[in-house]
Short mmCIF file of C-alpha atoms in Angstrom, two decimals:
data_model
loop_
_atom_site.label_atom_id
_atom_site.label_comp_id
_atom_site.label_asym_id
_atom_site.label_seq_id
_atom_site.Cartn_x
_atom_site.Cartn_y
_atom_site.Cartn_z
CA UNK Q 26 -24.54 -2.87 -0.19
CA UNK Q 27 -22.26 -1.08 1.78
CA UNK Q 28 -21.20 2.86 -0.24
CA UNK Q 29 -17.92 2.71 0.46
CA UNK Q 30 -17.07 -0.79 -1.38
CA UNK Q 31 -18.69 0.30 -4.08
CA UNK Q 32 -16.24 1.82 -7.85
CA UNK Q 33 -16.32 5.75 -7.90
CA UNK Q 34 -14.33 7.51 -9.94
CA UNK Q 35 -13.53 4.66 -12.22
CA UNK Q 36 -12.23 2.36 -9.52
CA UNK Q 37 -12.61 1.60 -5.60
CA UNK Q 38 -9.31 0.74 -3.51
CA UNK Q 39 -9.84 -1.51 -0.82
CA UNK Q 40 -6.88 -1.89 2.24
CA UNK Q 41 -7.45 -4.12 5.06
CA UNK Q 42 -5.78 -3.86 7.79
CA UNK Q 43 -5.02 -4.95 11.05
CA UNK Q 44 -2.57 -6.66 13.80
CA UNK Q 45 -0.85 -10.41 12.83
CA UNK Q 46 -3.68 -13.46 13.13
CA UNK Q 47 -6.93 -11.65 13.08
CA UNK Q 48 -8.48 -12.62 10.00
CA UNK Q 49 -7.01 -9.94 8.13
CA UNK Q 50 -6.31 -11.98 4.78
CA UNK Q 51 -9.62 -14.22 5.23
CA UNK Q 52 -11.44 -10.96 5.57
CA UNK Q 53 -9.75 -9.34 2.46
CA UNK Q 54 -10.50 -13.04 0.29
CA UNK Q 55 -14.35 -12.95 1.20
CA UNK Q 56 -14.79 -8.97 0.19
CA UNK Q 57 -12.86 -9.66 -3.04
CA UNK Q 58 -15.29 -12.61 -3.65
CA UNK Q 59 -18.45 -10.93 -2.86
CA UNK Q 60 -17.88 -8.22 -4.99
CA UNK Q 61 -16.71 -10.18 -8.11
CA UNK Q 62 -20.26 -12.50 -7.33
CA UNK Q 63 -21.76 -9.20 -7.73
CA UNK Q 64 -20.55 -8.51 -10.73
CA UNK Q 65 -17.67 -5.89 -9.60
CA UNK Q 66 -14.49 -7.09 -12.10
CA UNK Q 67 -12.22 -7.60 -8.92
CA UNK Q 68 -8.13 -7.84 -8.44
CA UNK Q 69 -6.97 -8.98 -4.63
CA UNK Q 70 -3.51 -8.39 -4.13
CA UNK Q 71 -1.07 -9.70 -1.28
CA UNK Q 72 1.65 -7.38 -0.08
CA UNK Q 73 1.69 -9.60 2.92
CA UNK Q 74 5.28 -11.36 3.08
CA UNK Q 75 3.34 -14.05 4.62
CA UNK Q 76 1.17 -14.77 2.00
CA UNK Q 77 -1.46 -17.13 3.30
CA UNK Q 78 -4.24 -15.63 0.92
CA UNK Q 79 -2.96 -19.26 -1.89
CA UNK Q 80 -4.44 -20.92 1.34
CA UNK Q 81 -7.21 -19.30 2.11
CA UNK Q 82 -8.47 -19.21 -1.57
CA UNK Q 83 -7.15 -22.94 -1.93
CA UNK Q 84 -4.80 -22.35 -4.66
CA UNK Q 85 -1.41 -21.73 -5.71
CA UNK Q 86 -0.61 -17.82 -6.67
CA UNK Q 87 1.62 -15.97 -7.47
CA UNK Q 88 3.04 -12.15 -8.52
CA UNK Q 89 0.62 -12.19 -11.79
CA UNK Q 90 -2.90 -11.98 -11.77
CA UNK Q 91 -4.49 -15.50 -11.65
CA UNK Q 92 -8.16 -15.89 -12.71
CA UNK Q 93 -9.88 -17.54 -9.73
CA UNK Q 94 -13.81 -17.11 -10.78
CA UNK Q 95 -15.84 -15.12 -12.66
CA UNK Q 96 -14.95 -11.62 -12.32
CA UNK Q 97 -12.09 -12.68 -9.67
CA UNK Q 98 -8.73 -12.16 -10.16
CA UNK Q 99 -5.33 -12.77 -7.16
CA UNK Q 100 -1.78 -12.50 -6.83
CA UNK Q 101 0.70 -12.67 -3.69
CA UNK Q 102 3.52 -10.30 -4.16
CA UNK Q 103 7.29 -11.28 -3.49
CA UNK Q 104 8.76 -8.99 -1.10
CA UNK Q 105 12.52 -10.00 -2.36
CA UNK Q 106 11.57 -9.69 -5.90
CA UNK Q 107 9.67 -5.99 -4.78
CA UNK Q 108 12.86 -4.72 -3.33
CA UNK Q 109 15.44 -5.89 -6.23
CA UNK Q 110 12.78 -4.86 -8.69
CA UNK Q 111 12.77 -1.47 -7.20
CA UNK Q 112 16.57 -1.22 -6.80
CA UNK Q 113 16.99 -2.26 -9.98
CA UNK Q 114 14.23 0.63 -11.53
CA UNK Q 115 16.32 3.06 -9.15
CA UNK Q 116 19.76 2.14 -10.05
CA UNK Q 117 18.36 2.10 -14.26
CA UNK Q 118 17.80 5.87 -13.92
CA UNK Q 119 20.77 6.86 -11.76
CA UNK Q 120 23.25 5.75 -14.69
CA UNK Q 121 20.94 7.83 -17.04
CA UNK Q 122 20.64 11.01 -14.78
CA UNK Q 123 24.28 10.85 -13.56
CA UNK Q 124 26.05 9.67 -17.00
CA UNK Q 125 28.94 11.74 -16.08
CA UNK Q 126 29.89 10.69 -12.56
CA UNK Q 127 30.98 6.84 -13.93
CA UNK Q 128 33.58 7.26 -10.80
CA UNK Q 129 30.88 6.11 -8.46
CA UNK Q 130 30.22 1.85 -8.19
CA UNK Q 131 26.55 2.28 -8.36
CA UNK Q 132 26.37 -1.96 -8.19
CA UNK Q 133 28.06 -2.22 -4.77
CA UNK Q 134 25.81 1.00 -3.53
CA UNK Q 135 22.26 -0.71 -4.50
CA UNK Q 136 24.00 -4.41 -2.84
CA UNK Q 137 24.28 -2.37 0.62
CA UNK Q 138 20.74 -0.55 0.10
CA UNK Q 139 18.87 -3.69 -0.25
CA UNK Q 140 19.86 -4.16 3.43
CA UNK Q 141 18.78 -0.84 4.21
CA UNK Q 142 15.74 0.10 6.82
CA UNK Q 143 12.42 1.63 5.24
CA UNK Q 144 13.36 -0.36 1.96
CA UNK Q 145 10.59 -2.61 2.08
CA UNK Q 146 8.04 0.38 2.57
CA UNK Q 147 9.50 1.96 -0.21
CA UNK Q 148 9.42 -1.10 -2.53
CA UNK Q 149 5.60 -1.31 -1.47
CA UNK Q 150 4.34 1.82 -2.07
CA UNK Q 151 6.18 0.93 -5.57
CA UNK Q 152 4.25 -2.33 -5.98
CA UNK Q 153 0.98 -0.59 -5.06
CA UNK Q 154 1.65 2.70 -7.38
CA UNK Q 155 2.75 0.51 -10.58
CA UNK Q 156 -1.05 -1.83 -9.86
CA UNK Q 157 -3.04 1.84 -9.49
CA UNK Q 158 -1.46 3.34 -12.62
CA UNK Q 159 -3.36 0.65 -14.14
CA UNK Q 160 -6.11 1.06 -12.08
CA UNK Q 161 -8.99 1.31 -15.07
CA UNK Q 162 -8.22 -2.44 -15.66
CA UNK Q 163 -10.71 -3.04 -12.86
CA UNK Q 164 -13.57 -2.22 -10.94
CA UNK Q 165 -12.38 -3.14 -7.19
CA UNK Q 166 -8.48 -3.36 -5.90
CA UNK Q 167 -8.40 -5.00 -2.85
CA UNK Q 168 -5.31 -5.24 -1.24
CA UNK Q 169 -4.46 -7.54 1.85
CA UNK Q 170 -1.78 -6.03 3.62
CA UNK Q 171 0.98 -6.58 6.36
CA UNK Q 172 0.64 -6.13 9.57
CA UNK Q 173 -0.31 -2.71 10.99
CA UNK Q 174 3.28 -1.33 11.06
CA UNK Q 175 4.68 -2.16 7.72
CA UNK Q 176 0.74 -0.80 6.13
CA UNK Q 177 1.06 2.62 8.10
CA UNK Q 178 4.10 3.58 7.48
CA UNK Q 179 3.50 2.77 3.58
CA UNK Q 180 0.67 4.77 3.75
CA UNK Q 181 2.43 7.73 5.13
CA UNK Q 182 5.38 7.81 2.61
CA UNK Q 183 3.46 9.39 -0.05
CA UNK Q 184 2.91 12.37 2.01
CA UNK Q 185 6.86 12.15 3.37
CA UNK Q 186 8.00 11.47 -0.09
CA UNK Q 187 6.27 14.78 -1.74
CA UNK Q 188 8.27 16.78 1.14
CA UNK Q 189 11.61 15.18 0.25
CA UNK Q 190 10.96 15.72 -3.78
CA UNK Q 191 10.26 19.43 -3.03
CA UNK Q 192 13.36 19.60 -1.24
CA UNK Q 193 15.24 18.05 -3.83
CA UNK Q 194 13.53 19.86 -6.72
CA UNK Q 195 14.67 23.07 -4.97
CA UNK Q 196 18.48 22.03 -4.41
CA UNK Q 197 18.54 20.99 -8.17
CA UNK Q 198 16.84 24.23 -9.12
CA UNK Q 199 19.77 26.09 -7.18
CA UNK Q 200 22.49 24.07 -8.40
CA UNK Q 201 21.56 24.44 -11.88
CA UNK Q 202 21.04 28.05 -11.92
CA UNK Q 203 24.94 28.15 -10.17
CA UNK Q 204 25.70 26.20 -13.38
CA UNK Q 205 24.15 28.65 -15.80
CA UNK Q 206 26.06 31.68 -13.73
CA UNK Q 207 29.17 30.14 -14.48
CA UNK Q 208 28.40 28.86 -18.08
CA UNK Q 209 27.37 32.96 -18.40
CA UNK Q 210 31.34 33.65 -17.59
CA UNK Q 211 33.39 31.17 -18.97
CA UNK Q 212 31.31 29.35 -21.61
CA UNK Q 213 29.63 25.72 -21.83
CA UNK Q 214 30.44 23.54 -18.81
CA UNK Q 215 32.11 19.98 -20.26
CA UNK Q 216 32.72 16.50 -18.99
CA UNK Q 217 34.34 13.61 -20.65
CA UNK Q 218 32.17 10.50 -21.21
CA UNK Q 219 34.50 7.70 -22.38
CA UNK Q 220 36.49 9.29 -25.44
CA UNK Q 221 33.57 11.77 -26.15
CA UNK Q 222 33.16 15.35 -24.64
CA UNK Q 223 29.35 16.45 -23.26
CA UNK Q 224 27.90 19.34 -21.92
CA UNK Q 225 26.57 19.41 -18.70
CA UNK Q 226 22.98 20.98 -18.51
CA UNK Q 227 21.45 24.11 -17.11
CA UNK Q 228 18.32 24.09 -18.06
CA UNK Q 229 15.71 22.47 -15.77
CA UNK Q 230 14.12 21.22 -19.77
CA UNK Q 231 17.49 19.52 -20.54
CA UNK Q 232 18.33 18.41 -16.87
CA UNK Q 233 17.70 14.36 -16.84
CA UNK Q 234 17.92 14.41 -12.71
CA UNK Q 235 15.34 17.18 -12.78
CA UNK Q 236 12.93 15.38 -15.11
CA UNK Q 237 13.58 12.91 -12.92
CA UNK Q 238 12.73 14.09 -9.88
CA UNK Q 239 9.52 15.89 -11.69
CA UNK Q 240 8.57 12.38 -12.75
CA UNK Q 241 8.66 10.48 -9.36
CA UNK Q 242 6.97 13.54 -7.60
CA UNK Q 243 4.00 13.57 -10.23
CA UNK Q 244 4.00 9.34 -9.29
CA UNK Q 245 4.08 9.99 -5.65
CA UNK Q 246 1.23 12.64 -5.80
CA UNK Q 247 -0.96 10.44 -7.90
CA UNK Q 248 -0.72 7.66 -5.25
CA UNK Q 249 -1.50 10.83 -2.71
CA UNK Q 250 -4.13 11.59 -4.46
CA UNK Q 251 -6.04 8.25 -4.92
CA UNK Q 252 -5.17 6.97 -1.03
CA UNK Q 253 -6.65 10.13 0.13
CA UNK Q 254 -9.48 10.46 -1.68
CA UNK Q 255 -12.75 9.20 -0.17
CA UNK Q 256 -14.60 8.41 -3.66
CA UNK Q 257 -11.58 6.06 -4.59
CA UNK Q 258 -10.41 4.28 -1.53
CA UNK Q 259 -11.85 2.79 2.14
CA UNK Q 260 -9.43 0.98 4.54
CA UNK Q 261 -11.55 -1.74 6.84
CA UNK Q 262 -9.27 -2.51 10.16
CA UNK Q 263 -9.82 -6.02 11.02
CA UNK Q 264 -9.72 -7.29 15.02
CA UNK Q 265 -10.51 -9.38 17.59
CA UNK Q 266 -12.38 -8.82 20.45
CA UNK Q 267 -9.10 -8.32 22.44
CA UNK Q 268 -7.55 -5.84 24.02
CA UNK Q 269 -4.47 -5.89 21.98
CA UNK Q 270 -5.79 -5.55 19.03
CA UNK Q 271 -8.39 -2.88 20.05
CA UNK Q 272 -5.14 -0.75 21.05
CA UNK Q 273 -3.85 -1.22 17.65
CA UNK Q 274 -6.95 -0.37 15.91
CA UNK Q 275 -7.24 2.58 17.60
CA UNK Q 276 -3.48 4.26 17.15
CA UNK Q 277 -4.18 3.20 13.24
CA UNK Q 278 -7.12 5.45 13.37
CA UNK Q 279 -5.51 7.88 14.65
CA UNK Q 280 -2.13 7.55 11.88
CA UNK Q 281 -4.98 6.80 9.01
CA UNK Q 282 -6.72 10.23 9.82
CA UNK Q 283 -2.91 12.43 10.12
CA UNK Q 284 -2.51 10.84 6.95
CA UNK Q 285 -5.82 12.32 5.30
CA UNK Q 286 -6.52 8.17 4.20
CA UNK Q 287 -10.49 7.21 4.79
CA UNK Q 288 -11.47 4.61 7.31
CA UNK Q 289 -14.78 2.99 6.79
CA UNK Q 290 -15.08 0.36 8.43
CA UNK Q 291 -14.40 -1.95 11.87
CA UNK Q 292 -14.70 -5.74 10.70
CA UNK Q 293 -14.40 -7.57 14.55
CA UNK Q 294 -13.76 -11.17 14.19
CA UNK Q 295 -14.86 -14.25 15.89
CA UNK Q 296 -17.22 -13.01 18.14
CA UNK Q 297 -18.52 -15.41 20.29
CA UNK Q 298 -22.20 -15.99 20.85
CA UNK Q 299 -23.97 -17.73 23.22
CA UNK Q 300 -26.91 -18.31 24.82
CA UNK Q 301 -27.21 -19.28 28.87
CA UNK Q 302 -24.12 -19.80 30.83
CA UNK Q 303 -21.41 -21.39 30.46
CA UNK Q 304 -19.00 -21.43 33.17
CA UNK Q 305 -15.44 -22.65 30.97
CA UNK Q 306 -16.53 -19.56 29.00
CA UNK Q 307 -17.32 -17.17 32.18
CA UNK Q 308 -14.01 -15.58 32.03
CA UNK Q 309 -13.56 -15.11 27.93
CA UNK Q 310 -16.83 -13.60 27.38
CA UNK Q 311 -16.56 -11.34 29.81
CA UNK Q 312 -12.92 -10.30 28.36
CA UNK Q 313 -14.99 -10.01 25.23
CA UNK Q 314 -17.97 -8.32 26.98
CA UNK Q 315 -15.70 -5.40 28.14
CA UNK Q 316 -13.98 -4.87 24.80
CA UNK Q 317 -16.72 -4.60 22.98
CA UNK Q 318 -17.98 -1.54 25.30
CA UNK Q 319 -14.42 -0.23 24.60
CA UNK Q 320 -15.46 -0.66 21.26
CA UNK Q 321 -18.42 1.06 20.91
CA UNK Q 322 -17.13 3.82 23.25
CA UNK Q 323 -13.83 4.54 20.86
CA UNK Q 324 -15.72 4.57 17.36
CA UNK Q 325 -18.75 5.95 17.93
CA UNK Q 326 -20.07 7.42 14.78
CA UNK Q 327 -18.30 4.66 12.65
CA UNK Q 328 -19.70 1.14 11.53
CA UNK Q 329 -18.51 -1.83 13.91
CA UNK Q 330 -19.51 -5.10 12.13
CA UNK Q 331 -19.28 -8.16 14.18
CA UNK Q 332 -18.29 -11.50 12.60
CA UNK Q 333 -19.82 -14.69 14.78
CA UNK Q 334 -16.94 -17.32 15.35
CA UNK Q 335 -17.66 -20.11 13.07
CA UNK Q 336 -16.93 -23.86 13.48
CA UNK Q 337 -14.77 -24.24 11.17
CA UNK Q 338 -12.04 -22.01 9.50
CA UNK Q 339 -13.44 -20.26 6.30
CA UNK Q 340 -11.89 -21.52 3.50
CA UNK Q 341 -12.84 -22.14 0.03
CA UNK Q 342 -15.06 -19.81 -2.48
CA UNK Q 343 -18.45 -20.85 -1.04
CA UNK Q 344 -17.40 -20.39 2.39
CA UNK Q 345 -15.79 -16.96 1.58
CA UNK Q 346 -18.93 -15.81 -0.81
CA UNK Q 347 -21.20 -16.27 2.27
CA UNK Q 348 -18.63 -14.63 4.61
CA UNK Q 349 -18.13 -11.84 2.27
CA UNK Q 350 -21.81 -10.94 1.67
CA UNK Q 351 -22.10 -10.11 5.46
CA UNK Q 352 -19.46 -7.71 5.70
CA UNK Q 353 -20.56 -6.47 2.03
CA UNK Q 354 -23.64 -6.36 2.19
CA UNK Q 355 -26.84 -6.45 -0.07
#
């Protein structure tokens, strides 16, 4: 059996990857099976809006855990409910933090931000931080992702997001330390909340935006921490023996290793093999011929698996058992 599928550290992460139609969520299905036939309690997740992995398993799903088999659990995540979830967790603590500034419409602020580009990413990386804090619950997290674009740029916001909370610890840290030079001269600092009369912090201990922004950076970093760590999590790219996809793969590697995340693995899909030739064919295999020297040449050094095309689509437990022990191993 393939190392790098196998729980360290408690628990093993699993992304898969890859460009729209490759066999990205039928890849992720058959490694989730295999390793809850082995024994490996096993939770595949769907942060795909297009959620296809009900169909591939057969079933209906949905955003809780659903018992499938033995050891096998799936869910398909709702990218609306992610975002208004998350807006709603955000909006929560800015009425805590900022009790005082009840000036400011906070509803018609988070109606506008739902709109708002990178919100989905950020409502992601939420989804996936909130299933890894309860991690121990499992032995393998697989997680079936969007396409390439959406997955990179979630797995770059930890990294982004622990530069922004420095920044913002440090402004805080300034501004309350202004505070606390002018509470020095002319006494507590007051605001009014409704008919009562508060004091406005200036102590980083007291501070509710500073514990705040402690808290999320302590999140963010945990995510960091797991994504990044090679004993914890693998990412398997899935393509086609296209050129397309091949392109793709490769500027992932290249974002996946800036990023400090592990890539393991190259699952290529429906490979076609055949014997004597076949001149309807002549033109596709050699397409396929020339790709997979392109192949080999780019990732030298790391595993290429190749995944025959079958007759049929894989569907089903049994079919994704068997398809999942060849890219799993023994």
């Amino acid at each position: 059996m393939r190392e790098y599928f196998l729980p360290r550290k408690g628990y093993r992460v699993l992304f898969v990857i890859g460009k729209g139609g490759v066999g990205k969520t039928t890849t992720s299905a058959s490694i989730a099976a295999a390793l809850a036939e082995k024994g490996y309690k096993t939770l595949i997740v769907s942060l795909d809006p297009a959620h296809n992995l009900g169909d591939v398993f057969m079933i209906k799903l949905g955003d809780r855990p659903k018992k499938l088999a033995e050891n096998l659990y799936a869910s398909e995540l709702d990218m609306e409910k992610l975002i208004k979830d998350y807006l709603g967790h955000l909006e929560k603590n800015l009425k805590h933090a900022y009790r005082y500034l009840t000036v400011i419409n906070l509803e018609k602020y988070f109606q506008v931000l739902s709109y708002s580009p990178g919100i989905e990413e950020y409502a992601t990386l939420e989804a996936i931080k909130d299933i890894l804090m309860k991690g121990d619950e499992w032995d393998v997290i697989v997680f079936d992702t969007p396409p390439t674009g959406l997955t990179l740029r979630v797995l770059a916001l930890p990294r982004i997001s622990l530069i922004w909370a420095d920044k913002l610890i440090d402004i805080r840290r300034k501004i309350l330390e202004k505070r606390a030079a002018i509470a020095n001269i002319q006494g507590p600092l007051k605001f009014k909340m409704g008919e009562e009369e508060a004091e406005l912090p200036t102590e980083e201990s007291r501070d509710e935006v500073m514990k705040e922004l402690k808290k999320y950076r302590s999140e963010v970093q945990f995510v960091d921490d797991v994504i990044t760590d090679p004993d914890k999590t693998s990412v398997v790219a899935v393509m086609n023996p296209e050129a397309l996809p091949l392109y793709e793969t490769i500027r992932a590697r290249d974002a996946l290793k800036k990023f400090g995340v592990p890539f393991r693995l190259i699952v290529v899909n429906k490979v076609i093999n055949v014997s004597g030739e076949i001149p309807e064919l002549k033109v596709k295999l050699d397409a396929q011929k020339k790709v997979m020297e392109q192949i080999e040449e780019e990732f030298r050094g790391m595993e290429v698996l190749k995944i025959p095309m079958f007759a049929e689509e894989p569907r089903g437990m049994e079919w994704l058992r068997r398809l999942g022990g060849m890219i799993v191993g023994d």
